[in-house]
Coordinates of C-alpha atoms and ligand atoms in Angstrom, one line a residue:
M799 CA 117.6 109.6 116.8
A800 CA 115.6 106.3 116.4
L801 CA 116.7 103.4 118.0
E802 CA 116.8 100.6 115.4
R803 CA 117.8 97.1 114.7
T804 CA 119.4 95.7 111.7
L805 CA 120.0 92.5 110.4
S806 CA 124.1 91.9 109.8
I807 CA 125.9 88.5 108.5
I808 CA 129.7 87.9 108.8
K809 CA 130.2 86.0 105.5
P810 CA 131.8 82.9 105.0
D811 CA 135.2 84.6 103.7
A812 CA 135.6 86.6 107.2
V813 CA 134.6 83.9 109.6
A814 CA 137.0 81.3 107.7
K815 CA 139.7 84.0 108.2
N816 CA 138.5 84.2 112.3
V817 CA 137.8 87.8 112.4
I818 CA 134.6 87.4 114.2
G819 CA 135.8 88.9 117.2
E820 CA 137.6 92.0 115.3
I821 CA 134.3 92.8 113.4
Y822 CA 132.1 92.2 116.6
A823 CA 134.5 94.8 118.3
R824 CA 133.8 97.3 115.4
F825 CA 130.4 97.1 116.0
E826 CA 130.6 97.7 119.9
K827 CA 132.9 100.9 119.5
A828 CA 130.5 102.4 117.3
G829 CA 127.5 102.2 119.9
L830 CA 126.0 99.2 118.0
K831 CA 124.9 96.1 120.5
I832 CA 124.6 92.8 119.7
V833 CA 121.0 91.7 120.5
A834 CA 120.9 87.9 119.2
A835 CA 123.3 86.0 117.5
K836 CA 123.8 82.6 115.6
M837 CA 126.3 80.7 113.7
K838 CA 125.1 78.8 110.9
Q839 CA 125.6 76.5 107.8
L840 CA 123.1 78.3 105.4
S841 CA 121.4 75.6 103.1
R842 CA 121.0 76.6 99.2
K843 CA 117.5 77.2 99.7
E844 CA 118.0 79.8 102.8
A845 CA 120.5 81.6 100.7
E846 CA 118.3 82.1 97.7
G847 CA 115.4 83.0 99.6
F848 CA 117.4 85.3 101.8
Y849 CA 118.7 87.2 98.5
A850 CA 115.9 86.4 96.9
V851 CA 115.5 90.2 95.8
H852 CA 118.6 89.4 93.5
R853 CA 117.3 86.3 91.7
A854 CA 117.4 88.1 88.2
R855 CA 120.9 89.3 88.7
P856 CA 123.8 87.6 86.9
F857 CA 125.7 87.4 89.9
F858 CA 123.0 85.4 91.8
N859 CA 124.5 81.5 91.5
A860 CA 127.8 83.1 92.4
L861 CA 126.5 84.9 95.4
V862 CA 124.7 81.8 96.7
E863 CA 127.4 79.3 96.0
F864 CA 129.6 81.9 98.1
M865 CA 127.1 82.1 100.9
I866 CA 127.0 78.2 101.3
S867 CA 130.7 77.8 100.9
G868 CA 131.0 78.0 104.8
P869 CA 129.2 78.8 108.2
V870 CA 128.2 82.2 108.4
M871 CA 127.9 84.6 111.9
I872 CA 124.4 86.2 111.8
Q873 CA 123.6 89.2 114.5
V874 CA 121.0 91.4 115.2
L875 CA 122.5 94.7 116.2
E876 CA 120.5 97.5 118.1
G877 CA 121.4 101.3 118.6
D878 CA 120.8 104.5 117.4
N879 CA 120.5 104.9 113.5
A880 CA 122.0 101.0 113.6
I881 CA 120.9 100.4 109.8
A882 CA 123.0 103.4 108.3
R883 CA 125.5 103.2 110.9
N884 CA 126.2 99.4 110.0
R885 CA 126.2 100.0 106.6
E886 CA 129.0 103.1 106.8
L887 CA 131.1 100.7 109.2
M888 CA 130.7 97.8 106.4
G889 CA 132.1 100.3 103.4
A890 CA 131.1 100.2 99.8
T891 CA 130.2 96.6 98.3
N892 CA 133.4 96.8 96.3
P893 CA 136.3 96.5 98.6
K894 CA 138.0 98.4 95.8
D895 CA 135.8 101.5 96.2
A896 CA 135.4 101.1 100.3
A897 CA 137.0 104.1 102.3
P898 CA 139.9 103.1 104.5
G899 CA 139.1 101.8 107.9
T900 CA 135.9 100.0 106.9
I901 CA 135.3 96.6 107.3
R902 CA 135.4 95.6 103.8
A903 CA 138.5 98.1 103.1
D904 CA 140.3 95.5 106.1
F905 CA 139.1 92.5 105.5
A906 CA 137.2 91.9 102.0
D907 CA 138.7 90.4 98.8
S908 CA 136.6 90.9 96.2
I909 CA 132.9 91.8 95.8
D910 CA 131.8 88.4 95.6
A911 CA 134.1 87.8 99.2
N912 CA 133.1 90.8 100.8
A913 CA 133.3 89.9 104.3
V914 CA 129.8 91.1 105.6
H915 CA 126.3 91.8 104.9
G916 CA 124.1 94.3 106.3
S917 CA 120.2 95.6 105.6
D918 CA 119.6 98.6 103.5
A919 CA 116.8 99.7 104.8
A920 CA 114.1 99.7 107.7
E921 CA 111.7 97.1 105.8
T922 CA 114.3 94.9 104.8
A923 CA 115.7 94.8 108.0
K924 CA 112.5 93.7 109.4
T925 CA 112.4 91.2 106.9
E926 CA 115.7 89.7 107.3
I927 CA 115.5 90.0 111.2
A928 CA 112.5 87.7 110.7
Y929 CA 114.1 85.4 108.2
F930 CA 116.3 84.1 110.8
F931 CA 115.4 85.2 114.4
A932 CA 112.1 84.1 116.2
A933 CA 111.4 87.6 118.5
T934 CA 112.2 85.6 121.9
E935 CA 115.4 85.3 120.5
I936 CA 116.2 88.6 120.6
H937 CA 117.4 90.7 123.7
G938 CA 117.5 94.2 123.0
D939 CA 116.4 97.5 124.6
R940 CA 113.7 97.8 122.1
S941 CA 110.3 96.0 122.8
Ligands
RTP1092 P1 124.6 92.8 101.0 O1 123.5 92.8 100.5 O2 125.3 91.4 100.8 O3 125.2 93.5 102.2 O4 125.6 93.8 100.0 P2 125.2 95.3 99.3 O5 124.1 95.5 99.8 O6 126.5 96.3 99.5 O7 125.0 94.8 97.8 P3 123.8 94.3 97.1 O8 123.7 95.4 95.8 O9 122.8 94.2 98.0 O10 124.5 93.0 96.5 C1 124.6 91.8 96.9 C2 125.8 91.1 97.1 O11 125.8 90.7 95.7 C3 127.4 90.5 95.2 N1 127.1 91.7 94.2 N2 128.2 91.0 93.0 N3 129.2 91.4 90.7 C4 128.7 92.2 91.0 O12 128.2 93.4 90.2 C5 127.9 92.1 92.3 N4 127.4 93.0 92.8 C6 126.8 92.6 93.8 C7 128.3 91.1 96.3 O13 128.5 90.1 97.0 C8 127.0 92.0 97.2 O14 127.5 91.8 98.8
MG1093 MG1 122.1 94.6 100.1

């Protein structure tokens, strides 16, 4: 299995619900290690840049507004198959479709306010991690 890193964001709705610790426990129980973390109020520019791939989509403005509606908790997760494993823990984008026991099934209210973000592929993980963290801020087993 490949030791991977992925970018995870606990979105403003879940931070406001005070469930950072419960979500971290799920990462840890699944064998994902938190190797970098910061709480941050995203600026509009940062949120637009982060989700730039969705710029032309009808939900883009709502997504940016939501992402800047309060602080987010941003972390790098490291572990075997971390990218796919984190996506499994998260569940489907729309919490109505998310499998029972997933983070979105348990903590998300809607497709817009859906509790967590996770990188979806190796290339996006690399770009997204670099968007928020310098190499010196990441303290993992993988160099
Ligand atoms: P994320 O990037 O936040 O981890 O979510 P995801 O991969 O599961 O979903 P993605 O397709 O990348 O969409 C990013 C976020 O945009 C909102 N969205 N709304 N109304 C809609 O049809 C719609 N589709 C996507 C969601 O909040 C999603 O998390
Ligand atoms: Mg996505």
